[in-house]
PDB file of C-alpha atoms in Angstrom:
ATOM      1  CA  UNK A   1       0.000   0.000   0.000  1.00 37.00           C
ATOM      2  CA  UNK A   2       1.346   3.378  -0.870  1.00 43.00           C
ATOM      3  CA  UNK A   3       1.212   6.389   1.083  1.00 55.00           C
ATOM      4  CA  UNK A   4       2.149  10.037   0.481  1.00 72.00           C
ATOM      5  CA  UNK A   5       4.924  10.894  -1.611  1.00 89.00           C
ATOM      6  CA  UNK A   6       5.153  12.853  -4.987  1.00 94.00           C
ATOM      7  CA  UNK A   7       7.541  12.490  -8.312  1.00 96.00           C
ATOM      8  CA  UNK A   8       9.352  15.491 -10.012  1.00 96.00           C
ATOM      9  CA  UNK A   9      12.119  15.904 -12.727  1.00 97.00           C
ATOM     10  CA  UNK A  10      15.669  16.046 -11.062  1.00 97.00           C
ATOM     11  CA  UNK A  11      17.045  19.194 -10.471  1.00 97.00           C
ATOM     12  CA  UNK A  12      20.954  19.656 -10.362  1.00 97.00           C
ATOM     13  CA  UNK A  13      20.698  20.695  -7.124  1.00 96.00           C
ATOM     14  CA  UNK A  14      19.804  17.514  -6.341  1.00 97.00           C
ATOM     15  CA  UNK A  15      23.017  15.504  -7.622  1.00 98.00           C
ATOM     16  CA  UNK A  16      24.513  15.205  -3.968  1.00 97.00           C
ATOM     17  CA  UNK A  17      21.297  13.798  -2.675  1.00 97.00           C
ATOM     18  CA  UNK A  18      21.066  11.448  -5.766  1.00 98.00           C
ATOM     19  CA  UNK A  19      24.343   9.716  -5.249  1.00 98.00           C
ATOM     20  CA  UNK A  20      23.666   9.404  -0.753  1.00 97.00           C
ATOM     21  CA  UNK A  21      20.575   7.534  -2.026  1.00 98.00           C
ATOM     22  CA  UNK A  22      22.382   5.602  -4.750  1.00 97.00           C
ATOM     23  CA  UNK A  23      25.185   4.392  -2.119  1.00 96.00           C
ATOM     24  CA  UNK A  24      22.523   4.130   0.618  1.00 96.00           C
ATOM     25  CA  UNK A  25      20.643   1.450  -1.488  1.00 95.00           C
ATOM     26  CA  UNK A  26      24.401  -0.313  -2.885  1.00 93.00           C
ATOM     27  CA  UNK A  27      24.761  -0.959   0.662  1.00 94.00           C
ATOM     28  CA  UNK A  28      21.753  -2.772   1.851  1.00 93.00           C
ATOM     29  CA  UNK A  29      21.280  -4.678  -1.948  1.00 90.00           C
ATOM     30  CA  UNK A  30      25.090  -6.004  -2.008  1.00 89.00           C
ATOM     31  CA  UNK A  31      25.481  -7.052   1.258  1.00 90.00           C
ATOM     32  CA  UNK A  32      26.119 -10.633   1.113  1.00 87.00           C
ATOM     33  CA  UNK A  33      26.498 -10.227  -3.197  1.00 86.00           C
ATOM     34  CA  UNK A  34      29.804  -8.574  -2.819  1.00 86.00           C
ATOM     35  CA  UNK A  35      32.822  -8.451  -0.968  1.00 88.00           C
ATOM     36  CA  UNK A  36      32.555  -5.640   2.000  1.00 90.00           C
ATOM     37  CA  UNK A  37      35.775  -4.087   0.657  1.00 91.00           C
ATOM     38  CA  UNK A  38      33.734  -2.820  -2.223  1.00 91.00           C
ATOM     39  CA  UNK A  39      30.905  -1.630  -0.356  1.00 92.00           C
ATOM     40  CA  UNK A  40      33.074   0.331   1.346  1.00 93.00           C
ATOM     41  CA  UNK A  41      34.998   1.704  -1.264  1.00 94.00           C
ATOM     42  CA  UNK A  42      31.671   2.761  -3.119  1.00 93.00           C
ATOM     43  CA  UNK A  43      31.144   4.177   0.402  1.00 93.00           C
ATOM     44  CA  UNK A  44      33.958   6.796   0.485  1.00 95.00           C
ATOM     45  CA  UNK A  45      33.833  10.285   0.220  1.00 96.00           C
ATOM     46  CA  UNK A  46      36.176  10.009  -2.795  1.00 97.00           C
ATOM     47  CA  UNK A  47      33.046   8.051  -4.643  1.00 96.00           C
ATOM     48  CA  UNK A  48      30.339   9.896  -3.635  1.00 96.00           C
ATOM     49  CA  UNK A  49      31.918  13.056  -5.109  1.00 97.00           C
ATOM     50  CA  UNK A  50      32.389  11.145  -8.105  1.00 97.00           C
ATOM     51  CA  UNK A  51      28.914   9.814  -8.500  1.00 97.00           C
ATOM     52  CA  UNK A  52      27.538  13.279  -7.606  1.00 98.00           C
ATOM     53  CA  UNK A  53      29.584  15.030 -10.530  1.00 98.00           C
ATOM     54  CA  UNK A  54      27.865  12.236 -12.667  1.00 97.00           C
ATOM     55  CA  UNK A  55      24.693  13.101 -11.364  1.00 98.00           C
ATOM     56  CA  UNK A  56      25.027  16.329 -12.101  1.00 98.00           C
ATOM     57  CA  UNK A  57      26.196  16.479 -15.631  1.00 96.00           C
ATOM     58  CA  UNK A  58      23.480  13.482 -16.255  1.00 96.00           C
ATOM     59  CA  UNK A  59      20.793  16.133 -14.970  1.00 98.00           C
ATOM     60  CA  UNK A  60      22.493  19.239 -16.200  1.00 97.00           C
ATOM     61  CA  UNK A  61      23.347  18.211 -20.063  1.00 97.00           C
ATOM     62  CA  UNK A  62      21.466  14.350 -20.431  1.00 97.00           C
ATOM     63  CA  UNK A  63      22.738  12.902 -24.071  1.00 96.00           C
ATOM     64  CA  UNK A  64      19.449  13.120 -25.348  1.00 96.00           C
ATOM     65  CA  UNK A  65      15.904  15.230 -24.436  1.00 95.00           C
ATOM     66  CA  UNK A  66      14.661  11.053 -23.619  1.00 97.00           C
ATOM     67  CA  UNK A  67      17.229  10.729 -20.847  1.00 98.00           C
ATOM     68  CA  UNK A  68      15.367  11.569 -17.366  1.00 97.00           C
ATOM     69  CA  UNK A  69      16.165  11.554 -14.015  1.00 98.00           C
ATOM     70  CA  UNK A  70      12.853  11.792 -11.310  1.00 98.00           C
ATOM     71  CA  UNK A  71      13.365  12.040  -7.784  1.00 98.00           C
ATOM     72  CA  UNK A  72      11.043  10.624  -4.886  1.00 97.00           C
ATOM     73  CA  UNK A  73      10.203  13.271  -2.131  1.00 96.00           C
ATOM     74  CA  UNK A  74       7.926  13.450   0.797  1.00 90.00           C
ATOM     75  CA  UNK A  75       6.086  16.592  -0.126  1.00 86.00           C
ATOM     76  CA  UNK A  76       6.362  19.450  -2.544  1.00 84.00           C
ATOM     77  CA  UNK A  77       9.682  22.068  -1.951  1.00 78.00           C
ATOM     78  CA  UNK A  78      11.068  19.188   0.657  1.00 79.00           C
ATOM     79  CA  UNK A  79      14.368  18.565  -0.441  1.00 81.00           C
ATOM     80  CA  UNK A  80      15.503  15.604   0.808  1.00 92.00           C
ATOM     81  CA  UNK A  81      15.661  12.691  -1.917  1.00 96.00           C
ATOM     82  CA  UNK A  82      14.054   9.506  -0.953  1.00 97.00           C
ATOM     83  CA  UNK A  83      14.756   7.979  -4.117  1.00 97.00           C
ATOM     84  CA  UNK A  84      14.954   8.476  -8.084  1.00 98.00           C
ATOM     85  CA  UNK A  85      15.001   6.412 -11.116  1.00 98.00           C
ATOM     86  CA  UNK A  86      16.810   6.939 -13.919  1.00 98.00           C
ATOM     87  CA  UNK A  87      15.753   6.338 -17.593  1.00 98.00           C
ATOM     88  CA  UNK A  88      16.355   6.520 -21.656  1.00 98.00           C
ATOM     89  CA  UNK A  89      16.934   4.964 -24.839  1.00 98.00           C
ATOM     90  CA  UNK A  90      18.197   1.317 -24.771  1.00 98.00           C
ATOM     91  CA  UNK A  91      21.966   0.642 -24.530  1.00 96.00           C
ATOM     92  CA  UNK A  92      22.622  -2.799 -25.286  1.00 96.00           C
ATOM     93  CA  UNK A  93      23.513  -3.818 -28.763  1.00 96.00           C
ATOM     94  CA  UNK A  94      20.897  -6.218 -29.053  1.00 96.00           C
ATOM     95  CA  UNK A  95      18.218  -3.638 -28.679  1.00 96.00           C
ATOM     96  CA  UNK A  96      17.137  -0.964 -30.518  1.00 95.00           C
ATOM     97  CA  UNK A  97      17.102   3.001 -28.890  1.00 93.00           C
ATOM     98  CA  UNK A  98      14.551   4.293 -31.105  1.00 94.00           C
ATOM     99  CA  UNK A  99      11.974   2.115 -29.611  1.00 96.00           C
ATOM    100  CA  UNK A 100      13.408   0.017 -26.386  1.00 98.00           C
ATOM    101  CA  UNK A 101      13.700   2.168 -23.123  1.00 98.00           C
ATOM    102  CA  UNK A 102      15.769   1.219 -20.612  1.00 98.00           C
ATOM    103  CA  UNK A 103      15.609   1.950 -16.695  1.00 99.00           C
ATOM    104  CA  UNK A 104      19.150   2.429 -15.983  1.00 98.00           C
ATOM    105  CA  UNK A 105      18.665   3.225 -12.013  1.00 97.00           C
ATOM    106  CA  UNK A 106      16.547   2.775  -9.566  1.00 98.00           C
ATOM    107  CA  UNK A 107      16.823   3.307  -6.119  1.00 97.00           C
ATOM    108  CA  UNK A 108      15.479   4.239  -2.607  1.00 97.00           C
ATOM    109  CA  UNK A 109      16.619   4.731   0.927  1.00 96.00           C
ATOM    110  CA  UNK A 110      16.501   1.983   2.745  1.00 93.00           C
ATOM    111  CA  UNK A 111      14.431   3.367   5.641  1.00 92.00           C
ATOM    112  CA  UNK A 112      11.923   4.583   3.129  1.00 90.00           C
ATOM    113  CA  UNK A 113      11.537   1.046   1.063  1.00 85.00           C
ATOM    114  CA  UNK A 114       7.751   0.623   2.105  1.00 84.00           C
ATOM    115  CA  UNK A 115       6.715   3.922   1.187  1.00 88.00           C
ATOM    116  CA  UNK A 116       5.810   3.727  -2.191  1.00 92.00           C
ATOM    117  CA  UNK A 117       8.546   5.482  -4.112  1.00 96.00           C
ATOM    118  CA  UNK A 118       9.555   2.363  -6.100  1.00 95.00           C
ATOM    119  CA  UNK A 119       6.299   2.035  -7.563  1.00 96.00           C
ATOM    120  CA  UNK A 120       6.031   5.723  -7.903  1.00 97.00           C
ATOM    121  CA  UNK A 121       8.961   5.811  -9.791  1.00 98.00           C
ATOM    122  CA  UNK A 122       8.829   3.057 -11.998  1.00 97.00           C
ATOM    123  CA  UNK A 123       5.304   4.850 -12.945  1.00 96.00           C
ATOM    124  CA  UNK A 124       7.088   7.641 -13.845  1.00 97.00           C
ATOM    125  CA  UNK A 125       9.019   5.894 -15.779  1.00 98.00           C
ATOM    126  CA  UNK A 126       6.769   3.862 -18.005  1.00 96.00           C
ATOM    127  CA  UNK A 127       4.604   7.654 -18.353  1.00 96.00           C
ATOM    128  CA  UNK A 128       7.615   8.855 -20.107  1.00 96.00           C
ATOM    129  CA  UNK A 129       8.741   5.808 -21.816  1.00 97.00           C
ATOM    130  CA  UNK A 130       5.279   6.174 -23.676  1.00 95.00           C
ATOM    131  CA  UNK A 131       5.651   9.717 -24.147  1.00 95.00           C
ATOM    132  CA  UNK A 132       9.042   9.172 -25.511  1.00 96.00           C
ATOM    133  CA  UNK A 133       7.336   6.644 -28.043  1.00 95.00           C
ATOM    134  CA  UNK A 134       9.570   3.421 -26.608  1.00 97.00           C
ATOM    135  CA  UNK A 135       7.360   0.377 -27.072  1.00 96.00           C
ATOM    136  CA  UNK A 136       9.897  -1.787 -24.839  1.00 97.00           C
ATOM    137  CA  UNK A 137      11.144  -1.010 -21.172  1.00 98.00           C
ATOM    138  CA  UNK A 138      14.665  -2.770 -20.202  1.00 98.00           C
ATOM    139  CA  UNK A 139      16.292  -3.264 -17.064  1.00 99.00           C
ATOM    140  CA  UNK A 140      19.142  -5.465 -15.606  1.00 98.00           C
ATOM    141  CA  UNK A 141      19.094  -6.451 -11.744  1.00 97.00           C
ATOM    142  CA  UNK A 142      21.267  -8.574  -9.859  1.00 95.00           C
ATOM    143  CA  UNK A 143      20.532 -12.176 -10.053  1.00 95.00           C
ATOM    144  CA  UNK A 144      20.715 -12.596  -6.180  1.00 92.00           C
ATOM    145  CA  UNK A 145      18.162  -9.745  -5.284  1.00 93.00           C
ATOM    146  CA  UNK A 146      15.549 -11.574  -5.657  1.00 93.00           C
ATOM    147  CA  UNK A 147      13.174  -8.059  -3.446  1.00 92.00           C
ATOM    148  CA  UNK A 148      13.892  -6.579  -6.964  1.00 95.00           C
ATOM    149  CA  UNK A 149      13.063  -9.250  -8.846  1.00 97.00           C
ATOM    150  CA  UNK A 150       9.870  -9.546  -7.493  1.00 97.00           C
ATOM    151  CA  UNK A 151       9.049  -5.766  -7.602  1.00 97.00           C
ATOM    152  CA  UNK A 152       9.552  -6.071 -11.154  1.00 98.00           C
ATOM    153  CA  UNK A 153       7.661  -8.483 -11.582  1.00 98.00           C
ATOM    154  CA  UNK A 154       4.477  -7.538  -9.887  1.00 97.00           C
ATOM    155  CA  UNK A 155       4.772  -4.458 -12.014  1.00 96.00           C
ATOM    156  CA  UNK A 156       4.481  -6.542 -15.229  1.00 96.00           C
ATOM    157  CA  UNK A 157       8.035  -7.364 -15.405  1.00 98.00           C
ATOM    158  CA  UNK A 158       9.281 -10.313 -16.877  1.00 98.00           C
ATOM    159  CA  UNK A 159      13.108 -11.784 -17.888  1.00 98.00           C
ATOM    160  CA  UNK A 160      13.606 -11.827 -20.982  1.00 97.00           C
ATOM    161  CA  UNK A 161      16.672 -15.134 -21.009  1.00 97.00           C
ATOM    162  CA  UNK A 162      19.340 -12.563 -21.064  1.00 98.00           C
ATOM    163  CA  UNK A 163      22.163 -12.838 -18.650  1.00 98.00           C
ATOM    164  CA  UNK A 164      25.316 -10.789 -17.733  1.00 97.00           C
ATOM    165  CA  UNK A 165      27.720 -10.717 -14.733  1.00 96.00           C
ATOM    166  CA  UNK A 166      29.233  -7.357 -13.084  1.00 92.00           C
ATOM    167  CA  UNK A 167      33.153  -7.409 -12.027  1.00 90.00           C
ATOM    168  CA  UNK A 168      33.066  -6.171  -8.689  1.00 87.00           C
ATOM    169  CA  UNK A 169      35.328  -7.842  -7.014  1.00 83.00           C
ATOM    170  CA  UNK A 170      33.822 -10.919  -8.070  1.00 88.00           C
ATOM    171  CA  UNK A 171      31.654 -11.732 -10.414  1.00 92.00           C
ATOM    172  CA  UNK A 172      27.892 -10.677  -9.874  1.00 93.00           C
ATOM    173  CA  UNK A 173      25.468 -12.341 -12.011  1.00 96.00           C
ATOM    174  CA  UNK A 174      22.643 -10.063 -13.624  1.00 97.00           C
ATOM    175  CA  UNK A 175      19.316 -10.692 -15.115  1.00 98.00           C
ATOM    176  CA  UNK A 176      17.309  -8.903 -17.984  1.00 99.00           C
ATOM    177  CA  UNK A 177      13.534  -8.122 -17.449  1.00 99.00           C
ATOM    178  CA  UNK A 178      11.414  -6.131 -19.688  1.00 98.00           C
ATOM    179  CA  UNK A 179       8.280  -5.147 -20.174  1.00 97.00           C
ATOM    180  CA  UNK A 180       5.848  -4.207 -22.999  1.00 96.00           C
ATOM    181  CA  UNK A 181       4.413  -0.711 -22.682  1.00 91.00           C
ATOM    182  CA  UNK A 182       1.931  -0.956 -25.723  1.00 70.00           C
ATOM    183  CA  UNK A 183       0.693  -3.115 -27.897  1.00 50.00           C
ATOM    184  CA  UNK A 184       2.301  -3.985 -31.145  1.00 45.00           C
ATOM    185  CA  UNK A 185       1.527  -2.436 -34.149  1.00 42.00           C
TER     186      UNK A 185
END
């Protein structure tokens, strides 16, 4: 069940908070996945900065008008980021941009993971996926969280066979899901 909570276009002001939440959620979905040593270099201050720089050139000069950011607050002007999803054309080669989407990031604090601001944002999401005329939406999680897994898949979700493995460390498996956002024409 959802509660309050609202949805708005990232701001670059909000690059800092963007990459706390981003770390935040790293932490409590690789624990166990990864070794510690990499949590905790994704952890440092060093990181952070660089993930907020990334944040901020992602918000302040996206590759494309169908890259988008949304953020997850509490209430209108609060400015603390309870999550955010990021979004845009397809990138792997076996897809094609011009109609596959692709839901690069999504995240939430921890603390706030019953609230609703997963499903908000992955509504956000699929609104501009169709306004961005993508017929597809992509997305890879980690093999081993199966909590996103079966978010996904509530949502209409579904893998697709494709597999992958991160190098972090060791080797993380990943899973494709997608999802069709209209019907074929």
């Amino acid at each position: 069940m959802t509660t309050g909570g609202f949805v708005r276009a990232a701001r670059e002001a909000d690059a800092d908070g963007l990459a706390r939440v981003q770390v935040a959620s790293w932490q409590a979905t690789f624990a166990g996945l990864v070794p510690d040593s990499v949590i905790a270099e994704l952890a440092s201050d060093e990181a952070l900065g660089q993930f907020t720089e990334r944040w901020l050139a992602a918000i302040g000069a996206p590759p494309t008008s169908r890259h988008r950011v949304h953020v997850a607050i509490d209430k209108p002007g609060e400015p603390e980021i309870l999550g955010f999803a990021a979004a845009g054309p397809a990138t792997d080669e076996d897809l094609w941009p011009g109609t596959d989407g692709e839901l690069y990031e999504l995240h939430v604090l921890p603390a706030c993971s019953t609230a609703g601001h997963d499903e908000r944002l992955l509504n956000a999401v699929a609104d501009t996926f169709a306004e961005d005329g993508f017929s597809t939406g992509y997305t890879w999680a980690l093999a081993g969280d199966s909590a996103r897994i079966a978010f996904l898949e509530a949502a209409g979700w579904a893998p697709d066979g494709s597999t992958a493995s991160l190098d972090m460390g060791v080797r993380v498996p990943v899973v494709r899901l997608h999802t069709r956002l209209s019907a074929a024409s």
